[in-house]
PDB file of C-alpha atoms in Angstrom:
ATOM      1  CA  GLU A   1      12.925 225.633   0.174  1.00  0.00           C
ATOM      2  CA  ILE A   2      11.273 227.903  -2.374  1.00  0.00           C
ATOM      3  CA  VAL A   3      10.177 225.966  -5.460  1.00  0.00           C
ATOM      4  CA  MET A   4      10.166 227.739  -8.808  1.00  0.00           C
ATOM      5  CA  THR A   5       7.933 226.623 -11.671  1.00  0.00           C
ATOM      6  CA  GLN A   6       7.869 227.874 -15.273  1.00  0.00           C
ATOM      7  CA  SER A   7       5.362 227.695 -18.064  1.00  0.00           C
ATOM      8  CA  PRO A   8       5.109 226.743 -20.776  1.00  0.00           C
ATOM      9  CA  ALA A   9       7.860 224.160 -21.072  1.00  0.00           C
ATOM     10  CA  THR A  10       8.222 224.961 -24.763  1.00  0.00           C
ATOM     11  CA  LEU A  11       7.118 228.055 -26.679  1.00  0.00           C
ATOM     12  CA  SER A  12       7.133 228.280 -30.469  1.00  0.00           C
ATOM     13  CA  VAL A  13       6.963 231.836 -31.750  1.00  0.00           C
ATOM     14  CA  SER A  14       7.255 233.346 -35.209  1.00  0.00           C
ATOM     15  CA  PRO A  15       9.923 235.999 -35.775  1.00  0.00           C
ATOM     16  CA  GLY A  16       8.604 239.442 -34.940  1.00  0.00           C
ATOM     17  CA  GLN A  17       5.914 238.118 -32.622  1.00  0.00           C
ATOM     18  CA  ARG A  18       5.675 238.591 -28.867  1.00  0.00           C
ATOM     19  CA  ALA A  19       6.717 235.836 -26.466  1.00  0.00           C
ATOM     20  CA  THR A  20       5.571 235.763 -22.863  1.00  0.00           C
ATOM     21  CA  LEU A  21       7.201 233.355 -20.397  1.00  0.00           C
ATOM     22  CA  SER A  22       5.864 232.785 -16.897  1.00  0.00           C
ATOM     23  CA  CYS A  23       7.564 231.945 -13.619  1.00  0.00           C
ATOM     24  CA  ARG A  24       5.919 231.238 -10.289  1.00  0.00           C
ATOM     25  CA  ALA A  25       7.428 230.943  -6.799  1.00  0.00           C
ATOM     26  CA  SER A  26       5.960 228.650  -4.136  1.00  0.00           C
ATOM     27  CA  ARG A  27       5.849 231.618  -1.748  1.00  0.00           C
ATOM     28  CA  SER A  28       6.480 235.322  -1.945  1.00  0.00           C
ATOM     29  CA  ILE A  29       9.962 236.326  -3.027  1.00  0.00           C
ATOM     30  CA  SER A  30       9.237 240.059  -3.275  1.00  0.00           C
ATOM     31  CA  SER A  31      11.148 241.198  -6.389  1.00  0.00           C
ATOM     32  CA  ASN A  32      14.162 238.957  -5.757  1.00  0.00           C
ATOM     33  CA  LEU A  33      14.016 237.270  -9.142  1.00  0.00           C
ATOM     34  CA  ALA A  34      16.444 236.974 -12.036  1.00  0.00           C
ATOM     35  CA  TRP A  35      16.015 235.682 -15.580  1.00  0.00           C
ATOM     36  CA  TYR A  36      18.797 234.006 -17.530  1.00  0.00           C
ATOM     37  CA  GLN A  37      19.124 233.055 -21.179  1.00  0.00           C
ATOM     38  CA  GLN A  38      21.061 229.940 -22.168  1.00  0.00           C
ATOM     39  CA  LYS A  39      21.742 229.377 -25.841  1.00  0.00           C
ATOM     40  CA  PRO A  40      22.732 225.900 -27.055  1.00  0.00           C
ATOM     41  CA  GLY A  41      26.251 224.993 -25.966  1.00  0.00           C
ATOM     42  CA  GLN A  42      26.754 228.211 -24.029  1.00  0.00           C
ATOM     43  CA  ALA A  43      26.811 229.338 -20.424  1.00  0.00           C
ATOM     44  CA  PRO A  44      23.799 231.151 -18.995  1.00  0.00           C
ATOM     45  CA  ARG A  45      23.626 234.911 -19.435  1.00  0.00           C
ATOM     46  CA  LEU A  46      21.888 237.306 -17.062  1.00  0.00           C
ATOM     47  CA  LEU A  47      18.970 239.112 -18.696  1.00  0.00           C
ATOM     48  CA  ILE A  48      16.876 240.582 -15.896  1.00  0.00           C
ATOM     49  CA  TYR A  49      17.402 241.144 -12.163  1.00  0.00           C
ATOM     50  CA  ALA A  50      15.160 242.537  -9.448  1.00  0.00           C
ATOM     51  CA  ALA A  51      12.251 241.180 -11.527  1.00  0.00           C
ATOM     52  CA  SER A  52      12.246 244.055 -14.010  1.00  0.00           C
ATOM     53  CA  SER A  53      15.730 245.601 -14.385  1.00  0.00           C
ATOM     54  CA  ARG A  54      17.602 244.796 -17.585  1.00  0.00           C
ATOM     55  CA  ALA A  55      21.211 243.720 -17.202  1.00  0.00           C
ATOM     56  CA  THR A  56      23.962 245.607 -18.962  1.00  0.00           C
ATOM     57  CA  GLY A  57      23.884 245.194 -22.734  1.00  0.00           C
ATOM     58  CA  ILE A  58      20.516 243.431 -22.872  1.00  0.00           C
ATOM     59  CA  PRO A  59      18.295 244.644 -25.729  1.00  0.00           C
ATOM     60  CA  ALA A  60      15.178 246.621 -24.884  1.00  0.00           C
ATOM     61  CA  ARG A  61      12.944 243.948 -26.417  1.00  0.00           C
ATOM     62  CA  PHE A  62      13.472 241.920 -23.223  1.00  0.00           C
ATOM     63  CA  SER A  63      11.383 243.043 -20.258  1.00  0.00           C
ATOM     64  CA  GLY A  64      10.454 241.577 -16.908  1.00  0.00           C
ATOM     65  CA  SER A  65       7.467 242.146 -14.659  1.00  0.00           C
ATOM     66  CA  GLY A  66       5.833 240.856 -11.510  1.00  0.00           C
ATOM     67  CA  SER A  67       6.405 240.645  -7.791  1.00  0.00           C
ATOM     68  CA  GLY A  68       5.469 238.348  -4.949  1.00  0.00           C
ATOM     69  CA  THR A  69       4.891 234.947  -6.534  1.00  0.00           C
ATOM     70  CA  ASP A  70       4.111 235.595 -10.207  1.00  0.00           C
ATOM     71  CA  PHE A  71       6.543 236.904 -12.795  1.00  0.00           C
ATOM     72  CA  ASN A  72       6.776 237.260 -16.560  1.00  0.00           C
ATOM     73  CA  LEU A  73       9.551 237.666 -19.082  1.00  0.00           C
ATOM     74  CA  THR A  74       8.409 239.244 -22.334  1.00  0.00           C
ATOM     75  CA  ILE A  75      10.289 239.318 -25.608  1.00  0.00           C
ATOM     76  CA  SER A  76       8.457 242.021 -27.519  1.00  0.00           C
ATOM     77  CA  SER A  77       9.553 241.096 -31.038  1.00  0.00           C
ATOM     78  CA  LEU A  78      11.236 237.719 -31.236  1.00  0.00           C
ATOM     79  CA  GLN A  79      14.394 237.422 -33.291  1.00  0.00           C
ATOM     80  CA  SER A  80      16.053 234.237 -34.521  1.00  0.00           C
ATOM     81  CA  ASP A  81      18.968 234.930 -32.166  1.00  0.00           C
ATOM     82  CA  ASP A  82      16.587 234.523 -29.202  1.00  0.00           C
ATOM     83  CA  LEU A  83      16.423 230.751 -29.650  1.00  0.00           C
ATOM     84  CA  ALA A  84      17.375 229.564 -26.162  1.00  0.00           C
ATOM     85  CA  VAL A  85      16.217 228.137 -22.857  1.00  0.00           C
ATOM     86  CA  TYR A  86      15.146 230.780 -20.346  1.00  0.00           C
ATOM     87  CA  TYR A  87      15.448 230.181 -16.610  1.00  0.00           C
ATOM     88  CA  CYS A  88      14.118 232.116 -13.671  1.00  0.00           C
ATOM     89  CA  GLN A  89      15.914 232.036 -10.324  1.00  0.00           C
ATOM     90  CA  HIS A  90      15.016 233.447  -6.927  1.00  0.00           C
ATOM     91  CA  TYR A  91      17.498 234.981  -4.507  1.00  0.00           C
ATOM     92  CA  HIS A  92      15.174 235.391  -1.529  1.00  0.00           C
ATOM     93  CA  ASN A  93      15.731 233.643   1.811  1.00  0.00           C
ATOM     94  CA  TRP A  94      18.485 231.350   0.579  1.00  0.00           C
ATOM     95  CA  PRO A  95      20.075 228.831   0.784  1.00  0.00           C
ATOM     96  CA  PRO A  96      19.283 227.336  -1.464  1.00  0.00           C
ATOM     97  CA  PHE A  97      18.958 229.510  -4.498  1.00  0.00           C
ATOM     98  CA  THR A  98      16.621 227.634  -6.830  1.00  0.00           C
ATOM     99  CA  PHE A  99      15.993 227.828 -10.539  1.00  0.00           C
ATOM    100  CA  GLY A 100      12.868 227.056 -12.475  1.00  0.00           C
ATOM    101  CA  PRO A 101      12.983 224.118 -14.911  1.00  0.00           C
ATOM    102  CA  GLY A 102      13.269 226.447 -17.894  1.00  0.00           C
ATOM    103  CA  THR A 103      11.221 227.434 -20.936  1.00  0.00           C
ATOM    104  CA  ASN A 104      12.577 226.394 -24.321  1.00  0.00           C
ATOM    105  CA  VAL A 105      11.864 229.105 -26.895  1.00  0.00           C
ATOM    106  CA  ASP A 106      12.058 227.990 -30.474  1.00  0.00           C
ATOM    107  CA  ILE A 107      11.430 229.836 -33.674  1.00  0.00           C
ATOM    108  CA  LYS A 108       8.329 228.836 -35.593  1.00  0.00           C
TER     109      LYS A 108
ATOM    110  CA  GLU B   1      37.333 242.352 -19.624  1.00  0.00           C
ATOM    111  CA  VAL B   2      35.600 240.397 -16.893  1.00  0.00           C
ATOM    112  CA  GLN B   3      36.302 236.699 -17.378  1.00  0.00           C
ATOM    113  CA  LEU B   4      35.885 233.473 -15.412  1.00  0.00           C
ATOM    114  CA  VAL B   5      37.767 230.370 -16.534  1.00  0.00           C
ATOM    115  CA  GLU B   6      37.010 226.979 -14.985  1.00  0.00           C
ATOM    116  CA  SER B   7      39.320 223.984 -15.087  1.00  0.00           C
ATOM    117  CA  GLY B   8      39.819 220.631 -13.429  1.00  0.00           C
ATOM    118  CA  GLY B   9      36.907 218.643 -14.787  1.00  0.00           C
ATOM    119  CA  GLY B  10      37.237 215.125 -16.095  1.00  0.00           C
ATOM    120  CA  LEU B  11      36.268 211.499 -15.654  1.00  0.00           C
ATOM    121  CA  VAL B  12      36.315 210.111 -12.116  1.00  0.00           C
ATOM    122  CA  GLN B  13      35.088 206.865 -10.607  1.00  0.00           C
ATOM    123  CA  PRO B  14      32.229 206.792  -8.106  1.00  0.00           C
ATOM    124  CA  GLY B  15      33.588 207.512  -4.652  1.00  0.00           C
ATOM    125  CA  GLY B  16      36.484 209.474  -6.070  1.00  0.00           C
ATOM    126  CA  SER B  17      37.527 213.088  -5.682  1.00  0.00           C
ATOM    127  CA  LEU B  18      38.104 216.041  -7.967  1.00  0.00           C
ATOM    128  CA  ARG B  19      39.069 219.675  -7.421  1.00  0.00           C
ATOM    129  CA  LEU B  20      37.690 222.332  -9.719  1.00  0.00           C
ATOM    130  CA  SER B  21      39.314 225.727 -10.124  1.00  0.00           C
ATOM    131  CA  CYS B  22      37.996 229.023 -11.419  1.00  0.00           C
ATOM    132  CA  ALA B  23      40.469 231.738 -12.368  1.00  0.00           C
ATOM    133  CA  VAL B  24      39.016 235.216 -12.561  1.00  0.00           C
ATOM    134  CA  TYR B  25      40.162 238.254 -14.503  1.00  0.00           C
ATOM    135  CA  GLY B  26      39.140 241.847 -14.937  1.00  0.00           C
ATOM    136  CA  PHE B  27      37.490 242.651 -11.592  1.00  0.00           C
ATOM    137  CA  THR B  28      38.291 242.967  -7.902  1.00  0.00           C
ATOM    138  CA  PHE B  29      37.728 239.340  -6.920  1.00  0.00           C
ATOM    139  CA  ARG B  30      38.080 239.907  -3.180  1.00  0.00           C
ATOM    140  CA  THR B  31      34.947 242.078  -3.100  1.00  0.00           C
ATOM    141  CA  TYR B  32      32.512 239.558  -4.614  1.00  0.00           C
ATOM    142  CA  TRP B  33      30.577 236.564  -3.375  1.00  0.00           C
ATOM    143  CA  MET B  34      31.072 233.677  -5.800  1.00  0.00           C
ATOM    144  CA  SER B  35      28.947 230.652  -6.645  1.00  0.00           C
ATOM    145  CA  TRP B  36      29.188 227.243  -8.264  1.00  0.00           C
ATOM    146  CA  VAL B  37      26.204 226.162 -10.364  1.00  0.00           C
ATOM    147  CA  ARG B  38      25.913 222.840 -12.178  1.00  0.00           C
ATOM    148  CA  GLN B  39      23.924 221.458 -15.067  1.00  0.00           C
ATOM    149  CA  ALA B  40      23.476 217.733 -15.601  1.00  0.00           C
ATOM    150  CA  PRO B  41      23.415 216.622 -19.256  1.00  0.00           C
ATOM    151  CA  GLY B  42      20.184 217.767 -20.869  1.00  0.00           C
ATOM    152  CA  LYS B  43      18.862 219.148 -17.581  1.00  0.00           C
ATOM    153  CA  GLY B  44      18.344 222.506 -15.906  1.00  0.00           C
ATOM    154  CA  LEU B  45      20.513 224.630 -13.651  1.00  0.00           C
ATOM    155  CA  GLU B  46      21.206 223.743 -10.015  1.00  0.00           C
ATOM    156  CA  TRP B  47      22.943 226.050  -7.542  1.00  0.00           C
ATOM    157  CA  VAL B  48      25.611 224.076  -5.675  1.00  0.00           C
ATOM    158  CA  ALA B  49      27.454 226.391  -3.289  1.00  0.00           C
ATOM    159  CA  ASN B  50      28.587 229.917  -2.658  1.00  0.00           C
ATOM    160  CA  ILE B  51      31.212 231.701  -0.591  1.00  0.00           C
ATOM    161  CA  LYS B  52      31.417 235.158   0.880  1.00  0.00           C
ATOM    162  CA  ALA B  53      33.887 237.682  -0.495  1.00  0.00           C
ATOM    163  CA  ASP B  54      36.287 237.302   2.438  1.00  0.00           C
ATOM    164  CA  GLY B  55      35.867 233.530   2.560  1.00  0.00           C
ATOM    165  CA  THR B  56      34.354 233.508   6.056  1.00  0.00           C
ATOM    166  CA  GLU B  57      30.969 232.069   5.108  1.00  0.00           C
ATOM    167  CA  GLU B  58      29.964 229.300   2.725  1.00  0.00           C
ATOM    168  CA  TYR B  59      26.661 227.652   1.904  1.00  0.00           C
ATOM    169  CA  TYR B  60      25.663 224.463   0.087  1.00  0.00           C
ATOM    170  CA  VAL B  61      22.699 222.720  -1.456  1.00  0.00           C
ATOM    171  CA  ASP B  62      21.679 219.787   0.735  1.00  0.00           C
ATOM    172  CA  SER B  63      22.683 217.147  -1.812  1.00  0.00           C
ATOM    173  CA  VAL B  64      26.387 218.065  -1.582  1.00  0.00           C
ATOM    174  CA  LYS B  65      26.718 219.017   2.099  1.00  0.00           C
ATOM    175  CA  GLY B  66      29.521 217.089   3.744  1.00  0.00           C
ATOM    176  CA  ARG B  67      30.986 216.035   0.384  1.00  0.00           C
ATOM    177  CA  PHE B  68      31.830 219.313  -1.388  1.00  0.00           C
ATOM    178  CA  THR B  69      33.842 222.255  -0.074  1.00  0.00           C
ATOM    179  CA  VAL B  70      34.008 225.674  -1.679  1.00  0.00           C
ATOM    180  CA  SER B  71      37.045 227.847  -1.007  1.00  0.00           C
ATOM    181  CA  ARG B  72      38.865 230.807  -2.457  1.00  0.00           C
ATOM    182  CA  ASP B  73      42.298 232.387  -2.573  1.00  0.00           C
ATOM    183  CA  ASN B  74      41.843 236.121  -2.962  1.00  0.00           C
ATOM    184  CA  ALA B  75      45.588 236.614  -3.453  1.00  0.00           C
ATOM    185  CA  LYS B  76      45.456 234.320  -6.476  1.00  0.00           C
ATOM    186  CA  ASN B  77      42.076 235.518  -7.789  1.00  0.00           C
ATOM    187  CA  SER B  78      40.851 231.944  -7.718  1.00  0.00           C
ATOM    188  CA  LEU B  79      37.798 230.001  -6.607  1.00  0.00           C
ATOM    189  CA  TYR B  80      37.795 226.270  -5.901  1.00  0.00           C
ATOM    190  CA  LEU B  81      35.363 223.403  -5.435  1.00  0.00           C
ATOM    191  CA  GLN B  82      36.709 220.288  -3.735  1.00  0.00           C
ATOM    192  CA  MET B  83      34.407 217.384  -4.533  1.00  0.00           C
ATOM    193  CA  ASN B  84      34.710 214.158  -2.546  1.00  0.00           C
ATOM    194  CA  SER B  85      32.679 210.935  -2.456  1.00  0.00           C
ATOM    195  CA  LEU B  86      31.459 211.642  -5.955  1.00  0.00           C
ATOM    196  CA  ARG B  87      28.317 209.945  -7.234  1.00  0.00           C
ATOM    197  CA  ALA B  88      26.929 209.344 -10.690  1.00  0.00           C
ATOM    198  CA  GLU B  89      24.317 212.040 -10.048  1.00  0.00           C
ATOM    199  CA  ASP B  90      27.109 214.615  -9.658  1.00  0.00           C
ATOM    200  CA  THR B  91      27.826 214.290 -13.381  1.00  0.00           C
ATOM    201  CA  ALA B  92      27.338 217.769 -14.810  1.00  0.00           C
ATOM    202  CA  VAL B  93      28.897 220.841 -16.295  1.00  0.00           C
ATOM    203  CA  TYR B  94      30.050 222.987 -13.381  1.00  0.00           C
ATOM    204  CA  TYR B  95      29.965 226.756 -13.806  1.00  0.00           C
ATOM    205  CA  CYS B  96      31.538 229.345 -11.556  1.00  0.00           C
ATOM    206  CA  ALA B  97      29.661 232.612 -11.361  1.00  0.00           C
ATOM    207  CA  ARG B  98      30.142 236.065  -9.890  1.00  0.00           C
ATOM    208  CA  ASP B  99      27.370 237.148  -7.548  1.00  0.00           C
ATOM    209  CA  VAL B 100      25.987 240.634  -7.127  1.00  0.00           C
ATOM    210  CA  LEU B 101      25.299 241.863  -3.616  1.00  0.00           C
ATOM    211  CA  VAL B 102      21.668 242.493  -2.757  1.00  0.00           C
ATOM    212  CA  GLY B 103      21.706 244.291   0.557  1.00  0.00           C
ATOM    213  CA  PHE B 104      24.387 242.525   2.559  1.00  0.00           C
ATOM    214  CA  TRP B 105      23.914 239.148   0.937  1.00  0.00           C
ATOM    215  CA  SER B 106      24.643 237.354  -2.273  1.00  0.00           C
ATOM    216  CA  GLY B 107      21.998 237.782  -4.945  1.00  0.00           C
ATOM    217  CA  TYR B 108      21.913 236.946  -8.621  1.00  0.00           C
ATOM    218  CA  SER B 109      24.884 235.960 -10.808  1.00  0.00           C
ATOM    219  CA  ASP B 110      25.904 238.533 -13.396  1.00  0.00           C
ATOM    220  CA  THR B 111      28.898 236.787 -14.968  1.00  0.00           C
ATOM    221  CA  TRP B 112      29.466 233.109 -15.692  1.00  0.00           C
ATOM    222  CA  GLY B 113      32.382 231.008 -16.841  1.00  0.00           C
ATOM    223  CA  GLN B 114      32.165 228.613 -19.776  1.00  0.00           C
ATOM    224  CA  GLY B 115      31.932 225.570 -17.505  1.00  0.00           C
ATOM    225  CA  THR B 116      33.915 222.387 -16.955  1.00  0.00           C
ATOM    226  CA  LEU B 117      32.468 218.890 -17.378  1.00  0.00           C
ATOM    227  CA  VAL B 118      32.645 216.388 -14.540  1.00  0.00           C
ATOM    228  CA  THR B 119      31.725 212.807 -15.381  1.00  0.00           C
ATOM    229  CA  VAL B 120      31.365 210.268 -12.582  1.00  0.00           C
ATOM    230  CA  SER B 121      31.376 206.772 -14.000  1.00  0.00           C
ATOM    231  CA  SER B 122      33.100 203.441 -13.615  1.00  0.00           C
TER     232      SER B 122
END
């Protein structure tokens, strides 16, 4: 089973500042990585797939990078609406698909 | 509009059974792999099971193998999760999700339902 880890667990960022979230896989997953945003009380929403491709309707301030074992999600200019937990998930050599434990982004 | 609507959650005693349903709208259901993903209260996301578009293949996380069964009725645009021998640790919000093909296999989930809460408690 591929284990996904995320850091930091919590990130406090001022509006307008950059936020960088990290995700690491226990072994290479090529670019088979997705990022999801989950706002309080809501279902997850797909942000990024194939490590760096933005999903339909996702603002350009969200970007993904990385391949192999190390990945980043960057929010270039944080807005108050970005308060959420962000999860990474691999889809390489499943089952199982596994998610990281999440990074909680709050607004400073 | 693409929409997934789960139902069937509720309170069940340990050892009991429950069947979740997911009705889909706005896309050609029979062409998509589908998944169930759960989230225990205050916890992260856990993939539970998925099923191929034609229903001929299904896969499970180890913790539910032999207890849960995923199925689908493409004529009714519906996905199901039959949950037997339920345990307290199965308590969670259960989401159905539409999967995008990556190559010939299921990949990431691009659309999610709002979830249905299953509580296993005496």
